Short mmCIF file of C-alpha atoms in Angstrom, two decimals:
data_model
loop_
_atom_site.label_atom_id
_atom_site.label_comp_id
_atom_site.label_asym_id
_atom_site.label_seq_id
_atom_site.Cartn_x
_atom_site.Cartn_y
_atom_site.Cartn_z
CA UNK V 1 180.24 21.06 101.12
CA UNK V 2 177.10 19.45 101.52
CA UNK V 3 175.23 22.70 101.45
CA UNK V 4 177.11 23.25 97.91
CA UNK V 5 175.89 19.80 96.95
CA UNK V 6 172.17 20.93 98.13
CA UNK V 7 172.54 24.15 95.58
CA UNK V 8 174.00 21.75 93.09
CA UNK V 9 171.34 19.75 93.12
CA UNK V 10 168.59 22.47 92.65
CA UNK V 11 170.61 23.62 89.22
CA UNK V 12 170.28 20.06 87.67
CA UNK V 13 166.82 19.87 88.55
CA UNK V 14 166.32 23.23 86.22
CA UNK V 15 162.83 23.73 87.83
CA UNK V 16 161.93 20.16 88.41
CA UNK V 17 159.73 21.71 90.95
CA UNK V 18 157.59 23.95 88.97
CA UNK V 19 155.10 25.79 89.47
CA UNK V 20 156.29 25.20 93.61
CA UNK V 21 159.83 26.74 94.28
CA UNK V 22 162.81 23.54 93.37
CA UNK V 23 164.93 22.51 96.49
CA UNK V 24 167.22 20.41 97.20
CA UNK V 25 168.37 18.75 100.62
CA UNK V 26 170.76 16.55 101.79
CA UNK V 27 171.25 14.22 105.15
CA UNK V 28 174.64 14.17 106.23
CA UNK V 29 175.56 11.78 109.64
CA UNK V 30 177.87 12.92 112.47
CA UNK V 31 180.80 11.50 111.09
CA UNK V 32 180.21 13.15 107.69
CA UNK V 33 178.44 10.57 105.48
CA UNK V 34 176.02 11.31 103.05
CA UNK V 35 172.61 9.54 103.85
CA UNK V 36 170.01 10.67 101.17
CA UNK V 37 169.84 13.60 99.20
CA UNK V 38 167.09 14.75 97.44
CA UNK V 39 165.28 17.63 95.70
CA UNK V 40 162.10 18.61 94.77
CA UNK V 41 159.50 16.14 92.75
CA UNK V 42 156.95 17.78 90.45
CA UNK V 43 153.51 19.34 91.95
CA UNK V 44 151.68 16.93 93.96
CA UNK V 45 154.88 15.08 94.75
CA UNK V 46 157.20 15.05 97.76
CA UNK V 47 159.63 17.92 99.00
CA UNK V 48 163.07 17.45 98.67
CA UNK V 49 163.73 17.16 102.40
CA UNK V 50 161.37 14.25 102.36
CA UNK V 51 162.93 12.65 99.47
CA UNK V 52 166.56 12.81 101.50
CA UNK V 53 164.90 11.60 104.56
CA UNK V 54 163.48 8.41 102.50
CA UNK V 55 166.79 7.48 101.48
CA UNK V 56 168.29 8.01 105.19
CA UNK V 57 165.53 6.28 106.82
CA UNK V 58 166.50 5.85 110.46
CA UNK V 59 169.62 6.80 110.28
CA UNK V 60 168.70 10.33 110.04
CA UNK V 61 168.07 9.84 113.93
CA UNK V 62 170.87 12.92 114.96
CA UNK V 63 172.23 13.50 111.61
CA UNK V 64 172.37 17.35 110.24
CA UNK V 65 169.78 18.25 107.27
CA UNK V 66 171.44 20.65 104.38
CA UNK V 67 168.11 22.24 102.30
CA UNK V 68 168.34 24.90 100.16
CA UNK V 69 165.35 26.84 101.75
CA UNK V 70 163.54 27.06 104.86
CA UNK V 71 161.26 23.77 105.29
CA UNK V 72 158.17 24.63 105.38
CA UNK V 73 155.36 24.73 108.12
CA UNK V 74 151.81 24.15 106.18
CA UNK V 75 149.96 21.80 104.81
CA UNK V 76 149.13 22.24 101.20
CA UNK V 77 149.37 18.98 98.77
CA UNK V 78 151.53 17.42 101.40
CA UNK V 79 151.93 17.67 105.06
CA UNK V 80 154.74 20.09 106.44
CA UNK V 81 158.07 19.27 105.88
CA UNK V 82 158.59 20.55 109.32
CA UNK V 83 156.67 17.69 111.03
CA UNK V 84 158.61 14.82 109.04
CA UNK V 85 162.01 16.10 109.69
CA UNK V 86 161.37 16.31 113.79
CA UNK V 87 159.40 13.05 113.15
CA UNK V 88 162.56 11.31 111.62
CA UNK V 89 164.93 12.72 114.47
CA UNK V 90 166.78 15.03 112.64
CA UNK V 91 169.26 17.13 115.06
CA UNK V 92 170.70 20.22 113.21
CA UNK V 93 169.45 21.76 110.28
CA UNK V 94 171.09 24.34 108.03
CA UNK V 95 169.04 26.09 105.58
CA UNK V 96 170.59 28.52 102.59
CA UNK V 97 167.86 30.55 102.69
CA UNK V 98 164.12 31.63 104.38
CA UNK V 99 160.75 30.84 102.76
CA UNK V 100 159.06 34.23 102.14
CA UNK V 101 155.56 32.69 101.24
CA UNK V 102 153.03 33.98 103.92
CA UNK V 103 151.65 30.37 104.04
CA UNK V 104 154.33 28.74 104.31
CA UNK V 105 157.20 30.62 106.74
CA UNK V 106 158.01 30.02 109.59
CA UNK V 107 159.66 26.47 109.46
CA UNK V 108 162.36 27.14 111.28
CA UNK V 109 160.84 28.65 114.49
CA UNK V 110 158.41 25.51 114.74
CA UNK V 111 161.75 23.13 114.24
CA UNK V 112 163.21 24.87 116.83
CA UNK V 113 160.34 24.98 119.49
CA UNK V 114 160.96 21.06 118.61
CA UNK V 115 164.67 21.05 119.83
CA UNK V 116 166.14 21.04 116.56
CA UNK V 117 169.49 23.63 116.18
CA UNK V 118 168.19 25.46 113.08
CA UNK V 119 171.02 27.66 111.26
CA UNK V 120 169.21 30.15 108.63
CA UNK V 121 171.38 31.39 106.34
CA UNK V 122 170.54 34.15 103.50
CA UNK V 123 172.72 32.80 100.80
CA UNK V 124 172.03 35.02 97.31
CA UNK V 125 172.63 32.00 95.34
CA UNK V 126 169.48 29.84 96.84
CA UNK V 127 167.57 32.78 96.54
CA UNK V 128 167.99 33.25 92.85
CA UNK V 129 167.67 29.72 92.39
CA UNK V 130 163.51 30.53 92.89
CA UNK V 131 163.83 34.06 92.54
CA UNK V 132 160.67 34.44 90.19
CA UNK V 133 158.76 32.23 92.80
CA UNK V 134 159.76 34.12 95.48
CA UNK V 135 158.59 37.21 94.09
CA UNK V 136 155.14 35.96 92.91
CA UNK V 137 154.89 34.72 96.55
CA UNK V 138 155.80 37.23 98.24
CA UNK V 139 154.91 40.52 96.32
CA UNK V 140 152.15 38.87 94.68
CA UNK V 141 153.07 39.70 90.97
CA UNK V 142 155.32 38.18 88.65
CA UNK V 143 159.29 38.61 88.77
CA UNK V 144 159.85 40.94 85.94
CA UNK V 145 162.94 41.05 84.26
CA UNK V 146 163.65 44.06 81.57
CA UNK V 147 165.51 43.41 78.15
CA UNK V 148 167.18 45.98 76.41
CA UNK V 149 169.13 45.97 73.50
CA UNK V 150 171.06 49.23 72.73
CA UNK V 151 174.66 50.63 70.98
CA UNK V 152 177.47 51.90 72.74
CA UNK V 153 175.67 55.41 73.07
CA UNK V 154 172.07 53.89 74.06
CA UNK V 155 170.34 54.05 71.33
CA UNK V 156 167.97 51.08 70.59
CA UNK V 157 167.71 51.51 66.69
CA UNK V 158 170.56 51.61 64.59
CA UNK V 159 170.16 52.86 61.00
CA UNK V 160 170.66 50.32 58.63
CA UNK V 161 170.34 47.45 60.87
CA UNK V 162 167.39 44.99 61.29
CA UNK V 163 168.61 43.84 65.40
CA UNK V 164 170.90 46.00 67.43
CA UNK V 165 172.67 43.11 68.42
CA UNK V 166 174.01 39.97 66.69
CA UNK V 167 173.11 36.17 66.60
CA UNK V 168 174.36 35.10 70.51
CA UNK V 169 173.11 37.87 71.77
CA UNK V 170 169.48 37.20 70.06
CA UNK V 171 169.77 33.01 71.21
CA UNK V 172 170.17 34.19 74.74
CA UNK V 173 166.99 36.08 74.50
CA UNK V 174 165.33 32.96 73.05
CA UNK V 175 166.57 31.14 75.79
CA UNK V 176 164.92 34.10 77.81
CA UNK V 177 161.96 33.43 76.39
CA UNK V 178 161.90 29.79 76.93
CA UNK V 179 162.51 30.27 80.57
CA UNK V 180 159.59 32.51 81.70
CA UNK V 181 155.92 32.13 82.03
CA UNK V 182 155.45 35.61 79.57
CA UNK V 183 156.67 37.85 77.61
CA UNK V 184 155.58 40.81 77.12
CA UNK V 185 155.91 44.04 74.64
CA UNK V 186 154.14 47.63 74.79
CA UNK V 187 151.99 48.84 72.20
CA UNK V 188 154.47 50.92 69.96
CA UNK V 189 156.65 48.02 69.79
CA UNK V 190 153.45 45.75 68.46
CA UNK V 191 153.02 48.17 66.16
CA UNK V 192 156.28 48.86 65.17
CA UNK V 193 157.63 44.82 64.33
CA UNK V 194 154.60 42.64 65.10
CA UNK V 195 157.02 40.88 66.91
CA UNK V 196 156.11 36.78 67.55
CA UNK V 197 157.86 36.46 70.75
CA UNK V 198 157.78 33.03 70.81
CA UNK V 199 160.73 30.90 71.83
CA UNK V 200 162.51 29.46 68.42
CA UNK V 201 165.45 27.60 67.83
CA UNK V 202 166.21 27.13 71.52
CA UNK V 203 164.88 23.74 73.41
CA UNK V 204 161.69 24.91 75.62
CA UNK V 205 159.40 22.62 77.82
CA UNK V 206 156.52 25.43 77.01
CA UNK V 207 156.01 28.37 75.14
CA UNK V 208 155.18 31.92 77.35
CA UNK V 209 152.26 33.80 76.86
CA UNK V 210 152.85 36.57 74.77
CA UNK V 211 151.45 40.19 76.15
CA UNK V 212 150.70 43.37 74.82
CA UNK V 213 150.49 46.29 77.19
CA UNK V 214 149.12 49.84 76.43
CA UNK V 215 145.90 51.08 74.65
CA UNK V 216 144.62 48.36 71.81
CA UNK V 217 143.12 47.38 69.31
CA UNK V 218 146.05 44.91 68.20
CA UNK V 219 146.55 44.68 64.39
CA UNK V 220 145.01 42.31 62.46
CA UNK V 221 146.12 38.83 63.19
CA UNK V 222 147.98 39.71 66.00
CA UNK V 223 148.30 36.53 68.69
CA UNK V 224 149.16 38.50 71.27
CA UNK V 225 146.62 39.23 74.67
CA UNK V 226 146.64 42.87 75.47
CA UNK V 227 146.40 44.27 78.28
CA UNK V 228 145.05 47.63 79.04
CA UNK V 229 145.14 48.77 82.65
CA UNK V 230 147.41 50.15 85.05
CA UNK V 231 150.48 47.91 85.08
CA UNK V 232 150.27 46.82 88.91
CA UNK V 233 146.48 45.80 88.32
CA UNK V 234 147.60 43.77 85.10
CA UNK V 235 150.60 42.06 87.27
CA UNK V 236 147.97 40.71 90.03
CA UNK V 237 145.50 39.28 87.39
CA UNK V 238 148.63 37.70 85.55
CA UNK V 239 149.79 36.10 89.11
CA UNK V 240 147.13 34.89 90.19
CA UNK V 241 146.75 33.48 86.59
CA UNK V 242 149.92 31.08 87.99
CA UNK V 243 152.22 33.91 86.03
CA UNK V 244 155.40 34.24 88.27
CA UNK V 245 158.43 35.13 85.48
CA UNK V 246 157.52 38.05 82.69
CA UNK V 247 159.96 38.97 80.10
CA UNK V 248 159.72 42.43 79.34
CA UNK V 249 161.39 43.48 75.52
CA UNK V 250 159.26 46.14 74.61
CA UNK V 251 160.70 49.91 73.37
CA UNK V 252 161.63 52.97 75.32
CA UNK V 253 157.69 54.01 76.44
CA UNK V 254 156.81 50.65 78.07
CA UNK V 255 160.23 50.21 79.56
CA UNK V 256 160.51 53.08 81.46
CA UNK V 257 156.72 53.00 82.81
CA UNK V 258 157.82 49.73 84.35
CA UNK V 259 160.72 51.37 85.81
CA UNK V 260 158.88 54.67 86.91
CA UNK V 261 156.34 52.12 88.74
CA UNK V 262 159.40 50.14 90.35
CA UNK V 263 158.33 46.89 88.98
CA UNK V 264 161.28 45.64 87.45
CA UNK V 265 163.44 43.28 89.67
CA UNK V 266 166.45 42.35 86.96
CA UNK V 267 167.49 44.29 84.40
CA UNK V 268 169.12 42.73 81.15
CA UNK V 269 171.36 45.30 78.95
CA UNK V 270 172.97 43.55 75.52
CA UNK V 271 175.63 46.66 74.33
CA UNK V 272 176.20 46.13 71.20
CA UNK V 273 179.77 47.40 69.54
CA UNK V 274 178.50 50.31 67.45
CA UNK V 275 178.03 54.09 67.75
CA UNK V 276 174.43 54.36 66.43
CA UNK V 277 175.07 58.39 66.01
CA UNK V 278 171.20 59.48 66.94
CA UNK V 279 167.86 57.57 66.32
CA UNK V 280 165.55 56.73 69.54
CA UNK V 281 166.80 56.57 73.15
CA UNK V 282 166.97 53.13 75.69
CA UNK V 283 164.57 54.84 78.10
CA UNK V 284 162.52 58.15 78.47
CA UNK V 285 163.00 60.11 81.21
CA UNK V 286 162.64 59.25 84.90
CA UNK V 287 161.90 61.31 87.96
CA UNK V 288 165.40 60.69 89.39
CA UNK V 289 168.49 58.48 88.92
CA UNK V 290 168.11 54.80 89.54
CA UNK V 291 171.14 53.51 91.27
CA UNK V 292 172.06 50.15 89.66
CA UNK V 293 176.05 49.64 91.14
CA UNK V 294 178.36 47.12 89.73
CA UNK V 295 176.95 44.80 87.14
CA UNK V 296 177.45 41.55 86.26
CA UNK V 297 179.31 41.14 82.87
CA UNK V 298 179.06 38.58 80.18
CA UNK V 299 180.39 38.08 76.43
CA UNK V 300 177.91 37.10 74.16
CA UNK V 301 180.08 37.18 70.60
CA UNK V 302 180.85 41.10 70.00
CA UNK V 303 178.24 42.21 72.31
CA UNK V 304 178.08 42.18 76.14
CA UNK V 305 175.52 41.45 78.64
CA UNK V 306 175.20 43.24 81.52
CA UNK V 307 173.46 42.44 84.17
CA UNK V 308 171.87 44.12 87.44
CA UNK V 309 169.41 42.49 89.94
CA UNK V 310 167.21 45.99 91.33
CA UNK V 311 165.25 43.68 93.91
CA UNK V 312 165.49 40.58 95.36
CA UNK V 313 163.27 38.93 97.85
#
């Protein structure tokens, strides 16, 4: 339970740790009371573990430590986690899930070499709670998730129609939007709609920055940055730019390059109720099948969402 209450605690804090992964920990004494709980404080600020610790003070002397991911062993705006929670006397801990940061690993071998029990887990849900920081950290690109919008017989126009899809379906992808770092669209698409993709109608914190990949010039008046290389080269310069969540909406062409250079991690399909009858294809064509299993399902009015994660780190 108090590994649940950890988790818990990271999905209120909806990225109260960004741009550094959001955690959350809780101290727990041998006869099951809760001592301090915590989670992770802005940039600059404290960890979650030492935010729990705080709160216990010394009577986290032998008590068991519940964090949602690895503590970690380095020194960047703050000392290690690592050293405070042997410092405060800390006998078990149980982590949901490892740190895959280069920098930052390894917490759990140091706590041990310390004489604390260390239980590492590998718990999908704390892993998705930071998934887009735990790819830029550890793959050293941003998390890219793919949006596609498409009838019952995947087609991604529909004659007649201005969206594929109808008004929850197009909110969610606001909410998207308002959720990532970019967005991003390929050339026919800018072409096509001069599309804003800006977040609207949805509460966002900050606006994403809104790409254009493929062979420029943009139109006329176009706000969008384009972006011109190879795809992988265009991912490094956007994470190391701080990028680590990209949208991708764009059409058929742009789509399916990401997915012929295996750099989409999630894939996002809205079905929409409608036979289109012909018009242009969800995807060109790829070198071999891509095995996707079981999806996740939503509703989203008359449409559904599904849902398939192709990597996770």
């Amino acid at each position: 339970m108090s590994l649940e209450r950890a988790l818990a605690l990271v999905d209120a804090a909806q990225g109260g740790g960004y741009p550094n992964p959001t955690v959350g920990a809780v101290v727990v004494a041998p006869g099951g009371q809760t001592l301090g709980e915590g989670v992770s404080e802005p940039a600059g600020g404290r960890h979650a573990e030492v935010v729990a610790l705080d709160t216990a003070g010394k009577a986290a002397r032998g008590a068991t430590l519940y964090v949602t991911m690895e503590p970690c062993a380095h020194h960047g705006r703050t000392p290690p986690c690592v050293d405070r929670v042997v410092e405060a006397g800390v006998a078990r801990v149980v982590a949901a899930c490892a740190d895959p940061s280069a920098e930052a690993r390894g917490g759990a071998e140091r706590l041990r070499a310390a004489g604390v029990e260390v239980e590492l887990l590998d718990l999908a849900e704390a892993r998705r709670q930071n998934e887009a920081w735990r790819t830029w950290a550890a793959l050293g690109r941003p998390h890219v998730t793919l949006k596609l919008a498409v009838s019952v017989d995947g087609r991604a126009v529909v004659p007649g129609r201005r969206w594929v899809t109808g008004p929850q379906a197009r909110r969610r992808v606001h909410e998207l939007r308002a959720s990532v770092d970019a967005v991003g669209v390929g050339m026919g698409t800018v072409r096509a709609d001069a599309p804003r993709l800006d977040a609207r109608e949805v509460p966002v914190a900050r606006q994403p920055r809104r790409l254009a990949f493929g062979r420029g010039p943009l139109p006329a008046g176009s706000e969008l940055e384009l972006h011109t290389g190879r795809l992988a080269d265009e991912l490094a310069v956007l994470a190391a730019e701080g990028v680590q969540s990209l949208l991708l909406e764009g059409g058929p062409t742009i789509a399916t390059s990401f997915l012929f250079d295996r750099l989409v991690d999630r894939l996002l399909v809205f079905v929409a109720p409608v036979i289109a009858g012909g018009g242009v294809a969800m995807l060109g064509e790829l070198p071999e099948p891509v095995d996707l299993g079981a999806p996740e399902v939503e509703r989203l009015g008359g449409d559904v969402l599904l849902e398939w994660r192709l990597r996770e780190v």
